[in-house]
Tab-separated table of C-alpha atoms in Angstrom:
chain	number	residue	atom	x	y	z
B	20	MET	CA	12.538	27.355	11.882
B	21	THR	CA	12.416	27.565	8.085
B	22	HIS	CA	14.589	25.295	5.975
B	23	SER	CA	17.197	26.806	3.660
B	24	THR	CA	16.927	25.430	0.130
B	25	LEU	CA	19.300	27.553	-1.865
B	26	GLY	CA	22.279	27.972	0.428
B	27	PRO	CA	25.801	27.398	-0.922
B	28	ALA	CA	27.347	23.979	-0.534
B	29	PRO	CA	30.896	23.684	0.803
B	30	ALA	CA	33.567	22.827	-1.739
B	31	THR	CA	35.224	20.009	0.187
B	32	GLY	CA	35.568	17.359	-2.483
B	33	ARG	CA	38.466	15.865	-4.338
B	34	ARG	CA	39.137	16.315	-8.063
B	35	PRO	CA	40.275	12.974	-9.473
B	36	ALA	CA	42.547	12.766	-12.477
B	37	GLY	CA	41.941	10.470	-15.437
B	38	ARG	CA	38.875	9.962	-17.569
B	39	GLY	CA	36.455	12.879	-17.826
B	40	ALA	CA	32.664	12.910	-17.988
B	41	LEU	CA	30.279	15.769	-18.675
B	42	VAL	CA	26.679	15.623	-17.461
B	43	ILE	CA	24.210	18.134	-18.877
B	44	GLY	CA	21.236	18.662	-16.581
B	45	GLY	CA	21.063	18.861	-12.788
B	46	GLY	CA	17.736	17.190	-12.129
B	47	LEU	CA	17.540	13.871	-10.308
B	48	ALA	CA	18.669	11.985	-13.419
B	49	GLY	CA	21.739	14.132	-14.022
B	50	THR	CA	22.707	14.299	-10.357
B	51	ALA	CA	22.420	10.514	-9.988
B	52	ALA	CA	24.531	9.968	-13.117
B	53	ALA	CA	27.191	12.424	-11.918
B	54	LEU	CA	27.437	10.786	-8.503
B	55	GLU	CA	27.672	7.290	-9.971
B	56	LEU	CA	30.362	8.306	-12.448
B	57	ALA	CA	32.351	10.152	-9.799
B	58	ASP	CA	32.096	7.206	-7.422
B	59	ALA	CA	33.659	5.070	-10.158
B	60	GLY	CA	36.661	7.397	-10.250
B	61	LEU	CA	35.847	9.631	-13.213
B	62	ARG	CA	36.492	13.356	-13.299
B	63	VAL	CA	32.953	14.739	-13.630
B	64	THR	CA	31.498	18.137	-14.466
B	65	LEU	CA	27.748	18.740	-14.152
B	66	VAL	CA	26.226	21.697	-16.029
B	67	GLU	CA	22.774	23.055	-15.155
B	68	GLY	CA	21.049	26.082	-16.665
B	69	ARG	CA	18.982	26.881	-13.586
B	70	PRO	CA	20.431	28.442	-10.417
B	71	ARG	CA	19.606	25.241	-8.525
B	72	LEU	CA	19.615	21.476	-8.735
B	73	GLY	CA	16.529	19.258	-8.537
B	74	GLY	CA	14.843	19.702	-11.914
B	75	LEU	CA	11.049	19.760	-11.523
B	76	ALA	CA	11.118	18.691	-7.873
B	77	PHE	CA	12.260	21.888	-6.176
B	78	SER	CA	11.410	24.565	-3.620
B	79	PHE	CA	11.168	28.340	-3.596
B	80	HIS	CA	10.675	31.074	-1.007
B	81	ARG	CA	7.404	32.980	-0.658
B	82	SER	CA	6.478	35.993	1.417
B	83	SER	CA	2.983	34.996	2.498
B	84	PRO	CA	0.544	36.893	4.714
B	85	ALA	CA	1.169	33.995	7.094
B	86	GLY	CA	4.950	34.512	7.107
B	87	GLU	CA	8.129	33.739	5.175
B	88	LEU	CA	7.664	30.214	3.819
B	89	THR	CA	9.565	27.636	1.794
B	90	ILE	CA	7.232	26.106	-0.778
B	91	ASP	CA	7.606	22.951	-2.857
B	92	ASN	CA	6.512	23.481	-6.447
B	93	GLY	CA	4.489	20.277	-6.110
B	94	GLN	CA	3.809	17.436	-3.736
B	95	HIS	CA	5.977	14.397	-4.489
B	96	VAL	CA	5.789	10.969	-2.879
B	97	HIS	CA	7.699	7.732	-3.251
B	98	LEU	CA	7.073	4.109	-2.301
B	99	ARG	CA	9.138	1.472	-0.566
B	100	CYS	CA	9.567	-0.297	-3.897
B	101	CYS	CA	11.320	2.785	-5.306
B	102	THR	CA	14.793	1.469	-4.590
B	103	ALA	CA	16.758	3.840	-6.818
B	104	TYR	CA	15.272	6.990	-5.272
B	105	GLN	CA	16.053	5.670	-1.801
B	106	TRP	CA	19.617	5.032	-2.984
B	107	PHE	CA	19.715	8.683	-4.053
B	108	LEU	CA	18.442	9.885	-0.675
B	109	ASP	CA	20.975	7.711	1.128
B	110	ARG	CA	23.771	8.822	-1.188
B	111	VAL	CA	23.151	12.525	-0.551
B	112	GLY	CA	22.541	12.037	3.174
B	113	ALA	CA	18.858	13.011	3.112
B	114	ALA	CA	17.033	9.734	3.836
B	115	ARG	CA	15.964	10.899	7.293
B	116	LEU	CA	14.157	13.851	5.699
B	117	ALA	CA	11.822	11.608	3.677
B	118	PRO	CA	10.780	8.670	5.878
B	119	LEU	CA	8.257	6.002	4.960
B	120	GLN	CA	5.021	5.020	6.602
B	121	GLY	CA	5.432	2.044	8.866
B	122	ARG	CA	2.619	0.412	6.927
B	123	LEU	CA	0.561	1.516	3.904
B	124	ASP	CA	-2.462	3.521	5.012
B	125	ILE	CA	-4.378	5.822	2.639
B	126	PRO	CA	-7.428	7.640	4.043
B	127	VAL	CA	-9.974	8.058	1.215
B	128	LEU	CA	-12.749	10.625	1.636
B	129	ASP	CA	-15.891	10.458	-0.504
B	130	ALA	CA	-17.195	13.989	-0.928
B	131	GLN	CA	-20.658	12.691	-1.797
B	132	GLY	CA	-20.849	9.967	0.836
B	133	ARG	CA	-22.674	7.640	-1.535
B	134	SER	CA	-21.876	4.580	0.577
B	135	GLY	CA	-23.229	6.203	3.730
B	136	ARG	CA	-19.667	6.415	5.006
B	137	ARG	CA	-17.460	9.287	3.946
B	138	LEU	CA	-14.140	7.821	5.123
B	139	GLY	CA	-12.591	4.627	3.824
B	140	ARG	CA	-9.047	3.337	4.134
B	141	LEU	CA	-6.714	1.435	1.861
B	142	ARG	CA	-4.176	-0.238	4.113
B	143	ARG	CA	-2.184	-3.399	4.291
B	144	THR	CA	-1.518	-6.083	6.845
B	145	ALA	CA	1.626	-8.150	7.298
B	146	LEU	CA	0.094	-11.114	5.434
B	147	PRO	CA	1.774	-12.291	2.218
B	148	VAL	CA	0.767	-10.993	-1.212
B	149	PRO	CA	-2.091	-10.811	-2.227
B	150	LEU	CA	-3.688	-11.378	1.181
B	151	HIS	CA	-2.007	-8.255	2.562
B	152	LEU	CA	-4.756	-6.098	1.010
B	153	SER	CA	-7.694	-8.484	1.305
B	154	ARG	CA	-8.958	-7.240	4.678
B	155	SER	CA	-8.832	-3.606	3.532
B	156	LEU	CA	-10.573	-4.387	0.248
B	157	ALA	CA	-13.276	-6.423	1.992
B	158	ALA	CA	-14.106	-3.464	4.217
B	159	TYR	CA	-13.657	-0.688	1.654
B	160	PRO	CA	-16.945	1.223	1.905
B	161	HIS	CA	-16.673	3.097	-1.389
B	162	LEU	CA	-17.348	-0.048	-3.445
B	163	SER	CA	-20.206	-2.522	-3.349
B	164	LEU	CA	-19.604	-6.116	-2.345
B	165	ALA	CA	-19.819	-7.203	-5.990
B	166	GLU	CA	-17.409	-4.455	-7.070
B	167	ARG	CA	-14.906	-5.512	-4.407
B	168	ALA	CA	-15.019	-9.099	-5.625
B	169	GLN	CA	-14.456	-7.980	-9.219
B	170	VAL	CA	-11.535	-5.793	-8.138
B	171	GLY	CA	-9.906	-8.796	-6.506
B	172	ARG	CA	-10.250	-10.861	-9.673
B	173	ALA	CA	-8.842	-8.042	-11.827
B	174	ALA	CA	-5.901	-7.576	-9.461
B	175	LEU	CA	-5.016	-11.266	-9.771
B	176	ALA	CA	-5.253	-11.018	-13.569
B	177	LEU	CA	-3.061	-7.913	-13.546
B	178	GLY	CA	-0.492	-9.771	-11.482
B	179	ARG	CA	-0.183	-12.378	-14.227
B	180	LEU	CA	0.782	-9.787	-16.858
B	181	ASP	CA	4.377	-9.117	-17.828
B	182	PRO	CA	4.813	-5.300	-17.844
B	183	GLN	CA	7.785	-5.683	-20.194
B	184	ASP	CA	5.703	-7.434	-22.849
B	185	PRO	CA	5.785	-4.977	-25.810
B	186	ALA	CA	2.228	-5.951	-26.743
B	187	LEU	CA	0.894	-4.306	-23.580
B	188	ASP	CA	2.363	-0.938	-24.526
B	189	GLY	CA	-0.237	-0.350	-27.237
B	190	VAL	CA	-3.269	-1.277	-25.098
B	191	ASP	CA	-5.147	1.294	-23.026
B	192	PHE	CA	-5.657	0.520	-19.344
B	193	ALA	CA	-9.335	1.526	-19.316
B	194	GLY	CA	-10.238	-1.003	-22.006
B	195	TRP	CA	-8.474	-3.766	-20.089
B	196	LEU	CA	-10.332	-2.798	-16.893
B	197	ARG	CA	-13.698	-2.890	-18.683
B	198	ARG	CA	-12.919	-6.334	-20.083
B	199	HIS	CA	-12.194	-7.477	-16.553
B	200	GLY	CA	-15.489	-6.318	-15.131
B	201	GLN	CA	-14.469	-3.031	-13.543
B	202	SER	CA	-17.314	-0.565	-13.096
B	203	PRO	CA	-16.852	3.202	-13.537
B	204	ARG	CA	-17.166	3.490	-9.745
B	205	ALA	CA	-14.354	0.962	-9.220
B	206	VAL	CA	-12.154	2.856	-11.654
B	207	GLU	CA	-12.795	6.136	-9.830
B	208	ALA	CA	-12.549	4.818	-6.269
B	209	LEU	CA	-9.536	2.561	-6.700
B	210	TRP	CA	-7.770	2.205	-10.040
B	211	ASP	CA	-7.618	5.910	-10.941
B	212	LEU	CA	-7.171	6.894	-7.308
B	213	VAL	CA	-3.762	5.200	-7.442
B	214	GLY	CA	-3.106	5.363	-11.189
B	215	VAL	CA	-3.579	9.100	-11.713
B	216	ALA	CA	-1.151	9.888	-8.906
B	217	THR	CA	1.531	7.493	-10.151
B	218	LEU	CA	1.048	7.667	-13.930
B	219	ASN	CA	-0.197	11.260	-14.282
B	220	ALA	CA	-2.970	9.928	-16.509
B	221	THR	CA	-6.467	8.527	-16.198
B	222	ALA	CA	-7.049	4.929	-17.264
B	223	PRO	CA	-8.164	5.726	-20.867
B	224	ASN	CA	-4.928	7.651	-21.441
B	225	ALA	CA	-2.548	5.173	-19.825
B	226	SER	CA	-0.578	2.355	-21.412
B	227	LEU	CA	-1.498	-1.037	-19.975
B	228	GLY	CA	2.203	-1.870	-19.807
B	229	LEU	CA	2.966	1.080	-17.530
B	230	ALA	CA	-0.188	0.570	-15.480
B	231	ALA	CA	0.655	-3.093	-14.985
B	232	MET	CA	4.154	-2.104	-13.920
B	233	VAL	CA	2.803	0.339	-11.309
B	234	PHE	CA	0.206	-1.976	-9.797
B	235	LYS	CA	2.234	-5.165	-10.042
B	236	THR	CA	5.370	-3.632	-8.541
B	237	GLY	CA	3.646	-1.418	-5.995
B	238	LEU	CA	0.800	-3.620	-4.802
B	239	LEU	CA	1.507	-7.180	-5.887
B	240	SER	CA	5.272	-7.720	-5.535
B	241	ARG	CA	5.712	-7.748	-1.751
B	242	PRO	CA	3.496	-6.732	1.175
B	243	ASP	CA	5.365	-3.525	2.035
B	244	ALA	CA	6.116	-2.342	-1.516
B	245	ALA	CA	3.504	0.436	-1.523
B	246	ASP	CA	4.277	1.992	1.860
B	247	ILE	CA	4.333	5.729	1.163
B	248	GLY	CA	7.141	8.170	1.874
B	249	TRP	CA	7.306	11.920	1.393
B	250	ALA	CA	9.655	14.743	2.275
B	251	ARG	CA	9.171	16.257	5.723
B	252	ALA	CA	11.480	19.116	4.695
B	253	PRO	CA	11.354	21.240	1.533
B	254	LEU	CA	12.376	19.342	-1.602
B	255	GLY	CA	15.135	21.876	-2.198
B	256	GLU	CA	16.758	20.752	1.034
B	257	LEU	CA	16.983	17.213	-0.369
B	258	HIS	CA	17.475	17.739	-4.093
B	259	HIS	CA	19.608	20.889	-4.058
B	260	THR	CA	21.351	21.510	-0.732
B	261	HIS	CA	22.133	17.912	0.198
B	262	ALA	CA	22.734	16.890	-3.406
B	263	HIS	CA	25.136	19.805	-3.977
B	264	ARG	CA	27.126	18.849	-0.892
B	265	ALA	CA	27.310	15.238	-2.054
B	266	LEU	CA	28.494	16.289	-5.509
B	267	ASP	CA	31.176	18.509	-3.995
B	268	ALA	CA	32.336	15.750	-1.666
B	269	ALA	CA	32.578	13.361	-4.622
B	270	GLY	CA	34.763	15.827	-6.517
B	271	VAL	CA	32.138	16.803	-9.088
B	272	THR	CA	32.443	20.315	-10.503
B	273	THR	CA	28.910	21.740	-10.534
B	274	GLU	CA	28.243	24.658	-12.879
B	275	LEU	CA	24.873	26.333	-12.245
B	276	ARG	CA	23.329	29.107	-14.357
B	277	THR	CA	25.199	27.625	-17.310
B	278	ARG	CA	23.292	26.643	-20.422
B	279	VAL	CA	24.567	24.262	-23.070
B	280	THR	CA	23.722	25.469	-26.567
B	281	ALA	CA	25.437	22.825	-28.714
B	282	VAL	CA	27.053	19.399	-28.450
B	283	THR	CA	29.815	18.295	-30.839
B	284	ARG	CA	32.248	15.428	-31.141
B	285	THR	CA	35.890	16.331	-31.665
B	286	PRO	CA	38.093	14.630	-34.300
B	287	GLU	CA	39.756	12.782	-31.411
B	288	GLY	CA	36.423	11.232	-30.442
B	289	ARG	CA	35.826	13.359	-27.350
B	290	TRP	CA	32.762	15.420	-26.533
B	291	SER	CA	32.693	19.194	-26.516
B	292	VAL	CA	29.878	21.635	-25.730
B	293	ALA	CA	29.190	25.302	-26.346
B	294	LEU	CA	28.034	27.163	-23.246
B	295	ALA	CA	25.962	30.247	-22.526
B	296	GLY	CA	25.324	32.078	-19.300
B	297	ARG	CA	28.964	32.356	-18.211
B	298	PRO	CA	30.021	35.895	-19.222
B	299	GLY	CA	33.694	36.452	-18.548
B	300	ASP	CA	34.179	32.995	-17.072
B	301	GLU	CA	36.367	30.210	-18.316
B	302	PRO	CA	34.398	27.119	-19.283
B	303	PRO	CA	34.939	23.952	-17.236
B	304	ALA	CA	37.677	21.689	-18.526
B	305	GLU	CA	35.275	18.989	-19.674
B	306	ALA	CA	33.460	21.497	-21.888
B	307	ASP	CA	36.426	21.240	-24.245
B	308	GLY	CA	36.700	17.475	-24.247
B	309	ALA	CA	35.019	14.733	-22.232
B	310	ASP	CA	35.347	11.001	-22.744
B	311	VAL	CA	31.630	10.511	-22.105
B	312	LEU	CA	28.668	12.854	-22.124
B	313	VAL	CA	25.318	12.266	-20.417
B	314	LEU	CA	22.439	14.329	-21.751
B	315	ALA	CA	19.981	14.499	-18.825
B	316	VAL	CA	17.487	17.106	-20.020
B	317	PRO	CA	13.820	16.934	-21.143
B	318	GLN	CA	13.148	15.180	-24.414
B	319	ARG	CA	12.678	18.321	-26.532
B	320	GLU	CA	15.904	19.843	-25.240
B	321	ALA	CA	17.682	16.559	-25.876
B	322	HIS	CA	16.362	16.529	-29.450
B	323	ALA	CA	17.709	20.050	-30.003
B	324	LEU	CA	21.164	19.126	-28.709
B	325	LEU	CA	21.629	15.686	-30.258
B	326	PRO	CA	24.295	15.616	-32.972
B	327	ASP	CA	23.451	14.074	-36.338
B	328	GLY	CA	23.450	10.292	-36.283
B	329	ALA	CA	23.071	9.935	-32.526
B	330	LEU	CA	19.634	8.307	-32.915
B	331	LYS	CA	18.183	6.494	-35.910
B	332	ASP	CA	14.909	8.387	-35.585
B	333	PRO	CA	15.405	11.439	-33.359
B	334	GLY	CA	11.904	12.627	-34.297
B	335	LYS	CA	10.507	10.046	-31.878
B	336	LEU	CA	11.580	12.283	-29.023
B	337	LEU	CA	9.264	15.022	-30.257
B	338	ARG	CA	6.372	12.547	-30.335
B	339	ILE	CA	6.682	11.841	-26.618
B	340	GLY	CA	3.901	13.999	-25.259
B	341	THR	CA	3.747	15.747	-21.907
B	342	ALA	CA	1.203	15.850	-19.099
B	343	PRO	CA	0.565	18.684	-16.615
B	344	ILE	CA	0.383	18.761	-12.827
B	345	LEU	CA	-1.301	21.579	-10.928
B	346	ASN	CA	-0.756	22.315	-7.237
B	347	LEU	CA	-3.034	24.514	-5.168
B	348	HIS	CA	-1.619	25.961	-1.966
B	349	VAL	CA	-4.104	26.985	0.742
B	350	ILE	CA	-3.278	28.486	4.140
B	351	TYR	CA	-6.126	28.506	6.652
B	352	ASP	CA	-6.187	30.463	9.913
B	353	ARG	CA	-6.770	27.271	11.879
B	354	THR	CA	-6.228	23.531	11.737
B	355	VAL	CA	-8.745	21.915	9.375
B	356	LEU	CA	-6.988	18.566	8.760
B	357	ARG	CA	-5.657	16.327	11.535
B	358	ARG	CA	-3.987	13.677	9.401
B	359	PRO	CA	-0.873	14.079	7.220
B	360	PHE	CA	-2.729	13.498	3.948
B	361	PHE	CA	-5.807	12.036	2.323
B	362	ALA	CA	-7.111	11.147	-1.126
B	363	ALA	CA	-10.548	12.154	-2.360
B	364	ILE	CA	-13.235	10.726	-4.634
B	365	GLY	CA	-16.527	12.233	-5.733
B	366	SER	CA	-14.731	15.558	-6.093
B	367	PRO	CA	-12.269	17.230	-8.450
B	368	VAL	CA	-9.851	17.252	-5.492
B	369	GLN	CA	-7.359	14.377	-5.763
B	370	TRP	CA	-4.740	14.322	-2.973
B	371	VAL	CA	-4.261	16.766	-0.088
B	372	PHE	CA	-1.146	17.018	2.119
B	373	ASP	CA	-0.422	18.990	5.277
B	374	ARG	CA	2.753	21.031	4.613
B	375	THR	CA	2.587	23.222	7.728
B	376	ASP	CA	5.798	21.974	9.312
B	377	ALA	CA	7.806	21.421	6.133
B	378	SER	CA	7.180	24.960	4.889
B	379	GLY	CA	8.239	26.601	8.144
B	380	LEU	CA	4.743	27.948	8.796
B	381	ARG	CA	4.556	26.337	12.233
B	382	ASP	CA	7.375	28.558	13.499
B	383	ALA	CA	6.612	31.669	11.460
B	384	PRO	CA	5.970	34.773	13.602
B	385	GLY	CA	2.265	35.473	13.736
B	386	ALA	CA	1.275	32.111	12.218
B	387	GLY	CA	-0.754	31.113	15.260
B	388	ASP	CA	-2.788	28.011	14.513
B	389	SER	CA	-2.571	28.450	10.721
B	390	GLN	CA	-2.378	25.327	8.590
B	391	TYR	CA	-0.971	24.996	5.069
B	392	LEU	CA	-2.500	22.386	2.766
B	393	ALA	CA	-1.113	21.427	-0.645
B	394	VAL	CA	-3.660	20.044	-3.112
B	395	SER	CA	-1.971	17.959	-5.803
B	396	GLN	CA	-3.861	17.620	-9.086
B	397	SER	CA	-2.342	15.228	-11.625
B	398	ALA	CA	-3.346	15.039	-15.300
B	399	ALA	CA	-4.800	18.536	-14.782
B	400	TYR	CA	-5.516	19.300	-18.436
B	401	ASP	CA	-8.811	21.087	-17.688
B	402	ASP	CA	-7.402	23.277	-14.926
B	403	ILE	CA	-3.787	23.952	-15.769
B	404	ASP	CA	-4.493	27.303	-17.482
B	405	ARG	CA	-7.452	28.468	-15.380
B	406	PRO	CA	-6.908	31.843	-13.705
B	407	VAL	CA	-6.166	31.716	-9.980
B	408	ALA	CA	-9.507	33.336	-9.138
B	409	GLU	CA	-11.409	30.592	-10.973
B	410	LEU	CA	-9.372	27.880	-9.291
B	411	ARG	CA	-10.077	29.454	-5.915
B	412	ASP	CA	-13.821	29.517	-6.616
B	413	ARG	CA	-13.715	25.920	-7.851
B	414	TYR	CA	-11.605	24.262	-5.158
B	415	LEU	CA	-12.227	26.061	-1.868
B	416	PRO	CA	-15.875	24.894	-1.739
B	417	GLU	CA	-14.673	21.365	-2.547
B	418	LEU	CA	-12.253	21.436	0.368
B	419	GLU	CA	-15.105	22.591	2.595
B	420	ARG	CA	-17.198	19.644	1.415
B	421	LEU	CA	-14.375	17.263	2.283
B	422	LEU	CA	-13.268	19.032	5.475
B	423	PRO	CA	-16.291	20.512	7.284
B	424	VAL	CA	-14.041	22.364	9.758
B	425	ALA	CA	-12.798	24.474	6.833
B	426	ARG	CA	-16.264	26.024	6.427
B	427	GLY	CA	-15.662	28.362	9.326
B	428	ALA	CA	-11.995	29.003	8.590
B	429	ALA	CA	-10.538	32.096	6.968
B	430	VAL	CA	-8.183	31.628	4.019
B	431	ARG	CA	-5.007	33.582	4.745
B	432	ASP	CA	-3.340	32.760	1.421
B	433	PHE	CA	-4.188	30.918	-1.798
B	434	PHE	CA	-1.736	30.508	-4.642
B	435	VAL	CA	-0.998	28.106	-7.476
B	436	THR	CA	2.040	26.401	-8.984
B	437	ARG	CA	1.788	24.955	-12.480
B	438	GLU	CA	4.009	22.456	-14.240
B	439	ARG	CA	2.565	22.277	-17.764
B	440	THR	CA	5.102	19.685	-18.882
B	441	ALA	CA	5.547	17.931	-15.533
B	442	THR	CA	5.938	14.424	-16.960
B	443	PHE	CA	5.873	12.548	-20.215
B	444	ALA	CA	2.373	11.389	-21.141
B	445	PRO	CA	2.145	7.599	-20.545
B	446	VAL	CA	-0.283	7.041	-23.428
B	447	PRO	CA	-0.591	3.708	-25.245
B	448	GLY	CA	2.329	3.353	-27.619
B	449	VAL	CA	4.723	5.641	-25.741
B	450	GLY	CA	7.048	2.736	-25.028
B	451	ARG	CA	8.001	2.569	-28.707
B	452	LEU	CA	9.171	6.181	-28.527
B	453	ARG	CA	11.312	6.062	-25.374
B	454	PRO	CA	15.024	5.605	-26.182
B	455	SER	CA	17.481	3.577	-24.151
B	456	ALA	CA	20.475	5.247	-22.497
B	457	PRO	CA	23.157	4.448	-25.132
B	458	THR	CA	22.952	6.318	-28.428
B	459	ASP	CA	24.542	5.462	-31.773
B	460	ALA	CA	27.236	8.043	-31.035
B	461	PRO	CA	30.001	6.395	-28.961
B	462	GLY	CA	30.276	7.982	-25.543
B	463	LEU	CA	26.936	9.833	-25.670
B	464	TYR	CA	24.130	8.707	-23.323
B	465	LEU	CA	20.597	9.845	-22.556
B	466	ALA	CA	19.017	10.152	-19.126
B	467	GLY	CA	15.664	11.380	-17.892
B	468	ALA	CA	12.427	9.820	-16.696
B	469	TRP	CA	11.236	9.878	-20.327
B	470	THR	CA	13.883	7.357	-21.416
B	471	ALA	CA	13.250	3.596	-21.485
B	472	THR	CA	13.364	2.860	-17.760
B	473	GLY	CA	10.251	0.669	-17.703
B	474	TRP	CA	8.810	3.081	-15.108
B	475	PRO	CA	6.417	5.996	-15.495
B	476	ALA	CA	7.662	9.553	-15.021
B	477	THR	CA	8.488	9.479	-11.323
B	478	MET	CA	11.445	10.452	-9.168
B	479	GLU	CA	12.291	6.759	-9.169
B	480	GLY	CA	12.301	6.645	-12.968
B	481	ALA	CA	14.511	9.736	-13.135
B	482	VAL	CA	17.145	8.309	-10.793
B	483	ARG	CA	17.050	4.926	-12.545
B	484	SER	CA	17.681	6.633	-15.857
B	485	GLY	CA	20.734	8.418	-14.494
B	486	LEU	CA	22.133	5.194	-13.073
B	487	SER	CA	21.480	3.389	-16.372
B	488	ALA	CA	23.307	6.079	-18.339
B	489	ALA	CA	26.250	5.998	-15.929
B	490	ARG	CA	26.419	2.199	-16.055
B	491	ALA	CA	26.445	2.241	-19.873
B	492	ALA	CA	29.119	4.944	-19.891
B	493	LEU	CA	31.334	2.981	-17.527
B	494	SER	CA	31.012	-0.104	-19.712
B	495	HIS	CA	32.042	2.008	-22.715
B	496	LEU	CA	35.159	3.037	-20.820
B	497	GLY	CA	35.991	-0.548	-19.938
B	498	ARG	CA	34.778	-0.235	-16.369
B	499	PRO	CA	31.728	-2.540	-16.271
B	500	HIS	CA	29.500	-1.718	-13.362
B	501	VAL	CA	26.266	-3.527	-12.508
B	502	ASN	CA	23.896	-1.792	-10.132
B	503	SER	CA	21.353	-4.184	-8.632
B	504	LEU	CA	19.017	-1.236	-8.079
B	505	LEU	CA	18.161	-1.382	-11.776
B	506	ALA	CA	16.403	-4.751	-11.685
B	507	PRO	CA	13.003	-4.269	-13.375
B	508	GLY	CA	10.994	-4.764	-10.197
B	509	GLY	CA	13.462	-3.047	-7.953
B	510	GLU	CA	14.556	-6.289	-6.289
B	511	THR	CA	17.607	-5.664	-4.177
B	512	PRO	CA	18.713	-6.623	-0.687
B	513	LYS	CA	18.731	-2.914	0.172
B	514	GLU	CA	15.418	-1.629	1.493
B	515	ALA	CA	14.303	1.468	-0.339
B	516	ALA	CA	11.584	4.016	-0.644
């Protein structure tokens, strides 16, 4: 059974009277903001230029030689400490589709087997922090005994840092690791193994502040904080179909295939937008006058739409760089991987996930024993523009090195998805460029993972930004609303992923 990702959502919601809000952008940030504003009783319209919700975490259909499949544009994961994203999943009724591991367990394959053992594991126990990782680190075969001891000392030092200290923003993570005795092997086999996947940057290109936030929150805040979750259904099922239904039920008017070309403030102090992509249609009511407007689009689009005076230095938005993510999709004629995922070192391959069930391949006619693997390559500057044939020649032999069973398997399909501007680049100094949600224009708010959430560009950061913008907007309207999900470390009584 394949999962539908683009089906229509039923229009069952209410349409409250009173204050109006307009949200531009239907990614996770915009959808979260719209839901939060609607839940507070506002009349909300969400406008999205694409034919779907979900932003850069979406699905599409592909006619493959192995069958009709539903493909995620990229592999996305979340952690138990990601409380805002779990709120989003709960709010749209999709939490069951993206469960968490019962306990952190990352299989790590060394393609070169330099330790004599190809497989190592990073996993936790139920002991308190930092002892929860001590047994795993002590037995981690990809580092020497001396390297393991130095890693432990660096982790304790990292735990003493304050990620919100502005001084850390301008320091590169690699330099800090060198000063704390971390060898190149330790960086490859541990720090970058986690950091590249969460920051979309290697240690030399990552702000110490953001790196400290990731490691301190994920590994050093509570024993279960880094337990991994991922969607067992296509992302479009979660971020479009379920989200659209939730928006409808909340009374939000959702306008897809509708592009905003200009934002203006009326003499009465309300917000108006010019729209494209709606030939012959009447614009939504809020297009002609909303009390608050949330701009939840990428930073360059936000810069183009911002009215004069909204930010003191709008040019900062253009100085927030971007980082690419490449995903390679490989369908073999047999099962070559018997675990849900693994991470790799000693190879250009980073993380590999089994997407056979989620894509619908398992039940596709004629699929047989075929298996679909998604290879997720973060910070893929060297590969993002390589032709598919070159990527095939580069990565299929690497997968065979990591998975010997693949050497005798036939490749039924190989294709690539590229997100050249997948995230903002978390380079040293980026914190000084990221704006907060409120602007200098009353009633206008910014949302997006690139805003000042304190988090790197993750699904968690996107949802947090939408909630922050909604909270600020409600305060502007005299409806103060404090969401405990927005505590810097994600502390909240509600368990989350």
